[in-house]
Coordinates of C-alpha atoms and ligand atoms in Angstrom, one line a residue:
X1 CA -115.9 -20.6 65.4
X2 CA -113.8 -24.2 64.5
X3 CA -111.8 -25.0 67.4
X4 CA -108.2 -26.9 66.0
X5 CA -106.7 -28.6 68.6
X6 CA -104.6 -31.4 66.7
X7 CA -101.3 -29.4 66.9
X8 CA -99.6 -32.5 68.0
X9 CA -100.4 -33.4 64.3
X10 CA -99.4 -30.2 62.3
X11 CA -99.7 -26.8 64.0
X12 CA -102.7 -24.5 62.4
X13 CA -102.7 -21.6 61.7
X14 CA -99.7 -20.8 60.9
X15 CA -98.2 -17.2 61.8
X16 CA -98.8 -14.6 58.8
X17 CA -94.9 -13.9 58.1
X18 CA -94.5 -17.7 57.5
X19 CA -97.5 -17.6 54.2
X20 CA -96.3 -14.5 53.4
X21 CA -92.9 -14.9 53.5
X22 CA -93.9 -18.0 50.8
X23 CA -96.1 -16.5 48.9
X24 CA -92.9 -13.8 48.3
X25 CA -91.0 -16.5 47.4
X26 CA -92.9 -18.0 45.2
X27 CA -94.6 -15.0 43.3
X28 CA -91.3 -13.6 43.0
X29 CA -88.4 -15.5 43.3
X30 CA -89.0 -19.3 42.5
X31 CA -85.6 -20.1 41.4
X32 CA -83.5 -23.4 42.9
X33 CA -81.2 -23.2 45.2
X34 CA -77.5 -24.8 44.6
X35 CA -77.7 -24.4 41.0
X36 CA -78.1 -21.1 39.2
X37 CA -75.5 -18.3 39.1
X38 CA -78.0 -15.9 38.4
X39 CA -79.3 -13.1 41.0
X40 CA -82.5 -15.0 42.0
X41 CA -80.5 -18.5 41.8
X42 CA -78.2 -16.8 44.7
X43 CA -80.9 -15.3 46.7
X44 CA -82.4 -18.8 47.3
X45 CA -79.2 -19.4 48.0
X46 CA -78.9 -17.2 50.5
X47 CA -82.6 -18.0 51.8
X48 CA -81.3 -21.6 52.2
X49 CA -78.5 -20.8 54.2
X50 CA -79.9 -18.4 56.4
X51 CA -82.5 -21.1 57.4
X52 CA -79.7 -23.6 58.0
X53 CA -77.8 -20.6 60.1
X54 CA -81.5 -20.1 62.1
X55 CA -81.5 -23.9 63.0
X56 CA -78.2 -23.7 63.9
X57 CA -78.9 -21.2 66.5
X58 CA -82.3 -22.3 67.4
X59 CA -80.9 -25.3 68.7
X60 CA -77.5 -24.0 69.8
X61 CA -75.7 -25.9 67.2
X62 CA -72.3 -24.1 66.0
X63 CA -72.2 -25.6 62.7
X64 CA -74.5 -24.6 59.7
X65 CA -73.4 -26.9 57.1
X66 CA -74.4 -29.7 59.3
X67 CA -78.1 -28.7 59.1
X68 CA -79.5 -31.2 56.4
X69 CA -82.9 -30.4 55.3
X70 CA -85.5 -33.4 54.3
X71 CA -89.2 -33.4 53.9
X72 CA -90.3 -34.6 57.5
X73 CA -89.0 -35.9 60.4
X74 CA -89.3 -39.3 59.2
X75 CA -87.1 -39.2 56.2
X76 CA -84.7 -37.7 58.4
X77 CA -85.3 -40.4 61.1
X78 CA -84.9 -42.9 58.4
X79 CA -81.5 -41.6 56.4
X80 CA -79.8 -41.1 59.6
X81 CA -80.6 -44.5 61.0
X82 CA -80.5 -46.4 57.9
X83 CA -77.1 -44.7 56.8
X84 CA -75.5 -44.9 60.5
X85 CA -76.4 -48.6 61.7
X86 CA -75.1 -51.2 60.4
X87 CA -75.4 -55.1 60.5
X88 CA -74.7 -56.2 64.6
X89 CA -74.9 -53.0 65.7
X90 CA -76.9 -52.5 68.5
X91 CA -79.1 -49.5 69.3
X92 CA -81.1 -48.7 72.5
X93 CA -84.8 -46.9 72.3
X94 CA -87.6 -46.0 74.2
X95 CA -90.9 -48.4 73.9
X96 CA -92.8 -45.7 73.4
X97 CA -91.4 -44.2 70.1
X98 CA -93.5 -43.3 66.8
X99 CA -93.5 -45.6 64.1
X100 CA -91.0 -43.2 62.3
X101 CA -88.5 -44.6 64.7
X102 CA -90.0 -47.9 65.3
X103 CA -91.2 -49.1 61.9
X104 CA -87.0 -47.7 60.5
X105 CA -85.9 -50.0 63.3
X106 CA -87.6 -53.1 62.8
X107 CA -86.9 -52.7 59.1
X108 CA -83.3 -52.7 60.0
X109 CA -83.4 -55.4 62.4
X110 CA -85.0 -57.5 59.5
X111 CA -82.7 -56.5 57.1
X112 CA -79.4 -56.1 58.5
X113 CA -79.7 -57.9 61.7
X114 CA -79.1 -55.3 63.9
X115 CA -80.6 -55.9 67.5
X116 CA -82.8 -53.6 68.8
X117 CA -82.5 -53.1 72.6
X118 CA -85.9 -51.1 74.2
X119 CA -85.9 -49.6 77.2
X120 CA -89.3 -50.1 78.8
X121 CA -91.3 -46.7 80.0
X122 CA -93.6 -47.0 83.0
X123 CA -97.7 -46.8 82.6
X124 CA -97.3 -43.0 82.3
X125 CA -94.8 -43.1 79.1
X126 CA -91.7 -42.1 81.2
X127 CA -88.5 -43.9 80.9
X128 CA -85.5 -43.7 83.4
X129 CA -81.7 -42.4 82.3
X130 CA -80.6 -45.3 84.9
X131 CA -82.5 -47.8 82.2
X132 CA -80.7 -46.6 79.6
X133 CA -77.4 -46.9 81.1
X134 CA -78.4 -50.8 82.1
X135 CA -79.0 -51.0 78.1
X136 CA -75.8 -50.4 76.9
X137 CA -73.4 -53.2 76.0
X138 CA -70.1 -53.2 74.1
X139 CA -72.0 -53.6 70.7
X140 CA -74.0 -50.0 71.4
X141 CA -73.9 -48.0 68.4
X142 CA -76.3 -45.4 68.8
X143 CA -79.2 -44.3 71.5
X144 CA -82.3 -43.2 69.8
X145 CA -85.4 -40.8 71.9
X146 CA -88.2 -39.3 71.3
X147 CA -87.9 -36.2 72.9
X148 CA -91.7 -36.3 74.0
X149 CA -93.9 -38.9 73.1
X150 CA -97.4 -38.0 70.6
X151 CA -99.4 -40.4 72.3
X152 CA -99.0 -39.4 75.9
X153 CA -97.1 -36.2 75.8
X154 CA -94.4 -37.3 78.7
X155 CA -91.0 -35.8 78.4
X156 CA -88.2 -37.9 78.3
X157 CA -84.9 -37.1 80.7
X158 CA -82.6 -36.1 77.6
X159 CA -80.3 -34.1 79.2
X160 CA -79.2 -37.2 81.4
X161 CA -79.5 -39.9 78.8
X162 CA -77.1 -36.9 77.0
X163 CA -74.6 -37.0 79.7
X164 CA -74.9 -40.8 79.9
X165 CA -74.2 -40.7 76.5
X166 CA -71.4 -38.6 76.4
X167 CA -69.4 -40.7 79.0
X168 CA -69.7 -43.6 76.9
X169 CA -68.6 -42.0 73.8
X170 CA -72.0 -43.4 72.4
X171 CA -74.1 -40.9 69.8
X172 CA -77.3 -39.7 71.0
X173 CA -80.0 -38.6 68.2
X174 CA -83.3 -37.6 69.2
X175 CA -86.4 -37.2 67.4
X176 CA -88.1 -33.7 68.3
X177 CA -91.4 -33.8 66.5
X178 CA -93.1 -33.3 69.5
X179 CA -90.6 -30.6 71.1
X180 CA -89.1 -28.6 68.4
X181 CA -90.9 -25.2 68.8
X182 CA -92.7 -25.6 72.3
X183 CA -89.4 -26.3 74.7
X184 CA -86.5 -25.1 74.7
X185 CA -83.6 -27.8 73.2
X186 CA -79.9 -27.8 73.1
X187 CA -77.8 -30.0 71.4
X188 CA -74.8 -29.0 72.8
X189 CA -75.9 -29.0 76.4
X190 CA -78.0 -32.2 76.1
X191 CA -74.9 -34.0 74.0
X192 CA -77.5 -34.5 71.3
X193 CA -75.7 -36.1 68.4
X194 CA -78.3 -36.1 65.7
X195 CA -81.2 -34.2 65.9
X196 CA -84.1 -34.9 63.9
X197 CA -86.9 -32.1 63.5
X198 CA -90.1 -31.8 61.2
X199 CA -90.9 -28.0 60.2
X200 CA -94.6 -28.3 60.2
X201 CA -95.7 -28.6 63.8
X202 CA -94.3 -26.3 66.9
X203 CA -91.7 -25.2 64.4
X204 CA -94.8 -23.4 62.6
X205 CA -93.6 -24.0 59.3
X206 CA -95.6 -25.3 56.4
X207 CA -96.3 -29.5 55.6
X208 CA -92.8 -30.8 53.2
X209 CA -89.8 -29.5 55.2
X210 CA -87.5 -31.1 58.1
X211 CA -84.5 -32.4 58.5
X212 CA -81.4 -33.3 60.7
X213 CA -78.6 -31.1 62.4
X214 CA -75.8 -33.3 63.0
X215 CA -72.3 -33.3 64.7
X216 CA -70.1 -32.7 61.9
X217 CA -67.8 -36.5 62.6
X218 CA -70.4 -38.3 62.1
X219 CA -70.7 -40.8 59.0
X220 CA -74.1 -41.4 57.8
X221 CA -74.4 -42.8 54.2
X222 CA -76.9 -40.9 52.3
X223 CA -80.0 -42.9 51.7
X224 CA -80.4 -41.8 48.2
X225 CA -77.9 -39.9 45.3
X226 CA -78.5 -37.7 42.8
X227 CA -77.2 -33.8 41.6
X228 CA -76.4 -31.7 44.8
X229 CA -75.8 -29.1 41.6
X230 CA -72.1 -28.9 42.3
X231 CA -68.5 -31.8 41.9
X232 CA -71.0 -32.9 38.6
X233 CA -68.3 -34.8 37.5
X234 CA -67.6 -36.2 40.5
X235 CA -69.4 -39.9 40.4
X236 CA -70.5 -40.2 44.2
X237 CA -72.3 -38.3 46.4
X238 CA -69.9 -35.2 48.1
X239 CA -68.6 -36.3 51.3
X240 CA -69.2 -33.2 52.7
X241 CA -72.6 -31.7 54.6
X242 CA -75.1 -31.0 53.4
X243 CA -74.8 -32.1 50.0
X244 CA -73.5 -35.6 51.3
X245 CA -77.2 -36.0 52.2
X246 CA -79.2 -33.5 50.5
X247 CA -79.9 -34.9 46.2
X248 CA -82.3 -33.8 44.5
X249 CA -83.8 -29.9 44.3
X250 CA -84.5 -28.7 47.3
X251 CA -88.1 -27.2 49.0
X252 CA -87.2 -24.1 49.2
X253 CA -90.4 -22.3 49.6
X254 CA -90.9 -24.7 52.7
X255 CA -87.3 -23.7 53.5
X256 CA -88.3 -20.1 53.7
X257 CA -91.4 -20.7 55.5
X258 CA -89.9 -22.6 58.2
X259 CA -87.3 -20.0 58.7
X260 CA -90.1 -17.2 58.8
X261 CA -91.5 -19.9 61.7
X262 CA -88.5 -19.7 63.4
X263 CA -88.6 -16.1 63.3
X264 CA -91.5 -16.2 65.1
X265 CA -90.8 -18.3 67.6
X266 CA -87.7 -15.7 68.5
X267 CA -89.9 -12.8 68.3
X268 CA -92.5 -14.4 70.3
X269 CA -90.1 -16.1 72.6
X270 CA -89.7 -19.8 73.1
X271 CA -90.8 -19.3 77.3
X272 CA -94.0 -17.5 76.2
X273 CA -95.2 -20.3 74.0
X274 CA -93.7 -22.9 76.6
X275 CA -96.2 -21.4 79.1
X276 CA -99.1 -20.5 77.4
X277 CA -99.4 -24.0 76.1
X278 CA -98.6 -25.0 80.2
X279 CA -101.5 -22.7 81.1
X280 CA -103.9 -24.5 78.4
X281 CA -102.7 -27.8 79.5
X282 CA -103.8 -27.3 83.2
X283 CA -106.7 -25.9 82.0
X284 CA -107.7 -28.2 79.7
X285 CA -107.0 -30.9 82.6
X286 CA -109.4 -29.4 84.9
X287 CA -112.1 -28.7 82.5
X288 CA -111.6 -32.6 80.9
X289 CA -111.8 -34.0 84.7
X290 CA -115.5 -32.0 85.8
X291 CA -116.5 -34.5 83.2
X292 CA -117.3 -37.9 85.1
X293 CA -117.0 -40.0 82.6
X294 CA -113.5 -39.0 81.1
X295 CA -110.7 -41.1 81.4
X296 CA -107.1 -39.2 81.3
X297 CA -103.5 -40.8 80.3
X298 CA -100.3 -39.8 81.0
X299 CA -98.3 -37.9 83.8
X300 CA -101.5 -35.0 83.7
X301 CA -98.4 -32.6 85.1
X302 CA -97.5 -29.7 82.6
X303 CA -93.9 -30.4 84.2
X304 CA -93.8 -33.8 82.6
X305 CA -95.4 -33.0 79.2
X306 CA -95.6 -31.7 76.0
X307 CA -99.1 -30.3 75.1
X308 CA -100.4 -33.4 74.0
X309 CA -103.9 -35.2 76.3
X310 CA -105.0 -38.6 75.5
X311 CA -108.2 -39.3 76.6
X312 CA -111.3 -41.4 76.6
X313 CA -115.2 -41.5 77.2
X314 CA -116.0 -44.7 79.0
X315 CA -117.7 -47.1 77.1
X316 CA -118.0 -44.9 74.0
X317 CA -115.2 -45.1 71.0
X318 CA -113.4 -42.9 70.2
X319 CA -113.5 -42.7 66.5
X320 CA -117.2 -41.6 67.0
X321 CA -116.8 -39.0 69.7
X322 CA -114.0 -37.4 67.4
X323 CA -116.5 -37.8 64.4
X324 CA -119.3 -36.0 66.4
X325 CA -117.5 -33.5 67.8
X326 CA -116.3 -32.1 64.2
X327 CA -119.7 -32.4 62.7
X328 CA -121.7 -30.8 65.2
X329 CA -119.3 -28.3 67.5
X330 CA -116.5 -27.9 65.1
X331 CA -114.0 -29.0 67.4
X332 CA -110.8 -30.8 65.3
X333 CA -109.4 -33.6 67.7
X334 CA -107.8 -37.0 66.4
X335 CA -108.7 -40.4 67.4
X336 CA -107.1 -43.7 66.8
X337 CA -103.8 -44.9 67.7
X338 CA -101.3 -42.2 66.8
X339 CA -99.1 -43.8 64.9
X340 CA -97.3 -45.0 68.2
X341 CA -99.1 -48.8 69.0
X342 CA -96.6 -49.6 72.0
X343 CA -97.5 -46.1 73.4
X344 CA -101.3 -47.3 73.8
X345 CA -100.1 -50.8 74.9
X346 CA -98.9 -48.7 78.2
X347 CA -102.1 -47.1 78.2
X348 CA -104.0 -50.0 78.1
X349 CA -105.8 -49.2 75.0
X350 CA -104.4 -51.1 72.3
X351 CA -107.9 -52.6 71.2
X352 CA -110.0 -49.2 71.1
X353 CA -107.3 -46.0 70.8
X354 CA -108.1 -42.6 72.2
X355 CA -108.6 -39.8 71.5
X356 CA -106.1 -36.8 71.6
X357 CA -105.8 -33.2 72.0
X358 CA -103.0 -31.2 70.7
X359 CA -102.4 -27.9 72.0
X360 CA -100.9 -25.5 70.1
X361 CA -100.0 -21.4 70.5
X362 CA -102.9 -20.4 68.8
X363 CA -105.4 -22.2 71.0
X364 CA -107.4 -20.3 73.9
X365 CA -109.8 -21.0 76.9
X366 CA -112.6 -20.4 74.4
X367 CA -111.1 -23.4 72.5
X368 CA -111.4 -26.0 75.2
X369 CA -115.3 -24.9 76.2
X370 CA -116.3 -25.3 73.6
X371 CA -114.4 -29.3 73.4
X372 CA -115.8 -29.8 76.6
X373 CA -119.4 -28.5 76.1
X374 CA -119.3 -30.7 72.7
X375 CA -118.3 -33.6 75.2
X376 CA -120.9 -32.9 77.4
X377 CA -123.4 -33.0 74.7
X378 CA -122.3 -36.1 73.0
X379 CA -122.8 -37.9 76.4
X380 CA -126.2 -36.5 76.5
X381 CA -127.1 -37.7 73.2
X382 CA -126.0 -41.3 73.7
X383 CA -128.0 -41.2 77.2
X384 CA -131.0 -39.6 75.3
X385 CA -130.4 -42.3 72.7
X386 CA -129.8 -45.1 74.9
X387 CA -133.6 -44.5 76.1
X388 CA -135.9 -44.3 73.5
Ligands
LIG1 C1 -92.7 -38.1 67.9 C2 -93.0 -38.1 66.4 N1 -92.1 -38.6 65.6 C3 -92.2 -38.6 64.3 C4 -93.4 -38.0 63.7 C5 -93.5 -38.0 62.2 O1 -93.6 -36.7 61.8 P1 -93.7 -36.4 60.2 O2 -95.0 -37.0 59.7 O3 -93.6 -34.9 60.1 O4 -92.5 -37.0 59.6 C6 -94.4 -37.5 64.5 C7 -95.6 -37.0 64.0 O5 -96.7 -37.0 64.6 C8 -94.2 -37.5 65.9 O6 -95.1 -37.0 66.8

């Protein structure tokens, strides 16, 4: 049996109402949505907004409309930063976001000259809502989070940055890649001004759908125009959500599937998968640490994390443990730097990466003996090796 255990990279498999609830779709609906007048035109209407409504609610959000769907987190990342900041502005992140975050930021501070002010996380990823508060000057426009970093898993303090936030008048967005679908979130609670999600991981939805929930006073300029299939005659964009950021025909089939995941999620409940996933992360931890070799990052406390482990093999790299671990044991990790270089900087391993487990639902026990006895054997092979 293949053991997948890069959740923190898409979530597989995916729950059975989410492919069939597409495959419906798409064998017998397939119309747009926002255009037609015709029955199936207005069911994929109505498949939209129901999504939009299940957002909503998911992340106790009291305003549909304001749910903008993208393809990923990352073009929702960038049309909310690149149509909010604007030249001077100053904006306060973490230093150990994504490159979603990062890479949008540095293009803007190249750009437009806006000044990028980052608050620095301790070894273990974790930043400080104290920090923040330090960070903010007159000139703060926005504060920008990951809600739990990919590389090291640590939880960041939202719900105080939120409150810090709040006092200030200052928007918060945060990006949930890492959260959405394993712990619980809400925006109105946490002050979250701008949330960005992506539908594929803990959300369980398929590859091609995210998107933003936003408080509705917010002015974000849309990144890019085009037919919203409504005010055609009208030469700009709407000025009203969605359609203000939404051009272009819209994924519905990913729209449905991502509502299907959220259906799941509710059925299944959000605690349940919050600690199952727990469960497999002390697990995993113990099982990773009767190895003597390993080498563990991060808080190692399911309090302080997502499901996500970084770890390394002393002395071996770890493009070639993940390699050998596919080909021989069928055990799916990734290896590298995660998209997230400053997170490794922390870490310590800029130069060589690490590898990374990403739990997900799905995974079991059965899953993480058979990465460690794969482990195990790839240590003996190298010693075997290392004497002939
Ligand atoms: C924290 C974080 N932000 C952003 C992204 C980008 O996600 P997507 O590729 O779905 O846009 C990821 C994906 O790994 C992530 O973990």
């Amino acid at each position: 049996m293949a053991a997948y255990l890069d959740n923190a990279a898409t979530s597989f498999p995916k729950p059975s109402n989410v492919i069939e609830s597409m495959t419906t779709f798409m064998a017998l609906n397939g119309a747009t949505s926002g255009r037609g007048a015709y029955q199936k035109a207005l069911l994929s209407d109505q498949l939209v907004f129901q999504a939009r409504s299940k957002i909503a609610r998911f992340f106790n959000h009291s305003d549909p409309k304001t749910v903008v769907f993208t393809k990923n987190v990352t073009e929702a990342i960038n049309i909310a930063l690149k149509g909010f900041l604007k030249s001077g502005d100053q904006v306060i992140t973490s230093s150990v976001e994504h490159n979603a975050v990062w890479r949008c930021l540095k293009m803007l501070e190249k750009n437009e000259g806006i000044c990028i002010n980052v608050v620095p996380a301790d070894k273990n990823g974790q930043t400080t809502a104290e920090s923040v508060e330090h960070a903010l000057t007159s000139k703060t426009k926005l504060i920008i989070f990951n809600h739990a970093s990919n590389v090291l898993g640590t939880i960041q303090p939202i719900q105080a940055i939120g409150e810090i936030a709040n006092l200030r008048r200052i928007p918060l967005m945060v990006d949930t890649a890492q959260t959405a679908g394993h712990f619980p979130i809400d925006m109105l609670n946490s002050h979250i001004d701008i949330l960005a999600f992506t539908g594929h991981k803990g959300l369980m939805g398929p590859m091609g759908v995210g998107g933003l929930v936003l408080s509705p006073d917010l002015n974000i300029e849309p990144l890019i125009s085009g037919g919203t299939g409504g005010d055609s005659a009208y030469p700009y964009q709407p000025d009203y959500y969605p359609n203000h950021l939404e051009a272009g025909t819209l994924n519905v089939p990913g729209i449905v599937g991502l509502s299907s995941g959220i259906d799941f999620i509710n059925e299944t409940g959000l605690e349940r998968i919050h600690s199952k996933i727990k469960m497999l992360y002390n697990y995993t931890v113990d099982q990773l640490n009767t190895i003597p070799s390993i080498e563990l990052y991060g808080p190692i406390d399911a309090q302080k994390t997502v499901g996500v482990i970084p770890f390394n093999l002393k002395g071996y790299p770890p493009e070639e443990i993940a390699f050998y671990l596919d080909q021989q044991h069928h055990v799916m990790i990734r290896a590298g730097l995660h998209c997230a270089p400053s997170a490794h900087q922390l870490m310590g391993t800029i130069e060589r990466g690490a590898c990374r487990i990403g739990l997900g639902y799905y995974n079991s026990k059965e899953d993480i003996d058979q990465l460690v006895i794969g482990l195990r054997q790839y240590l003996k092979s190298k010693r075997v090796s290392s004497c002939i």
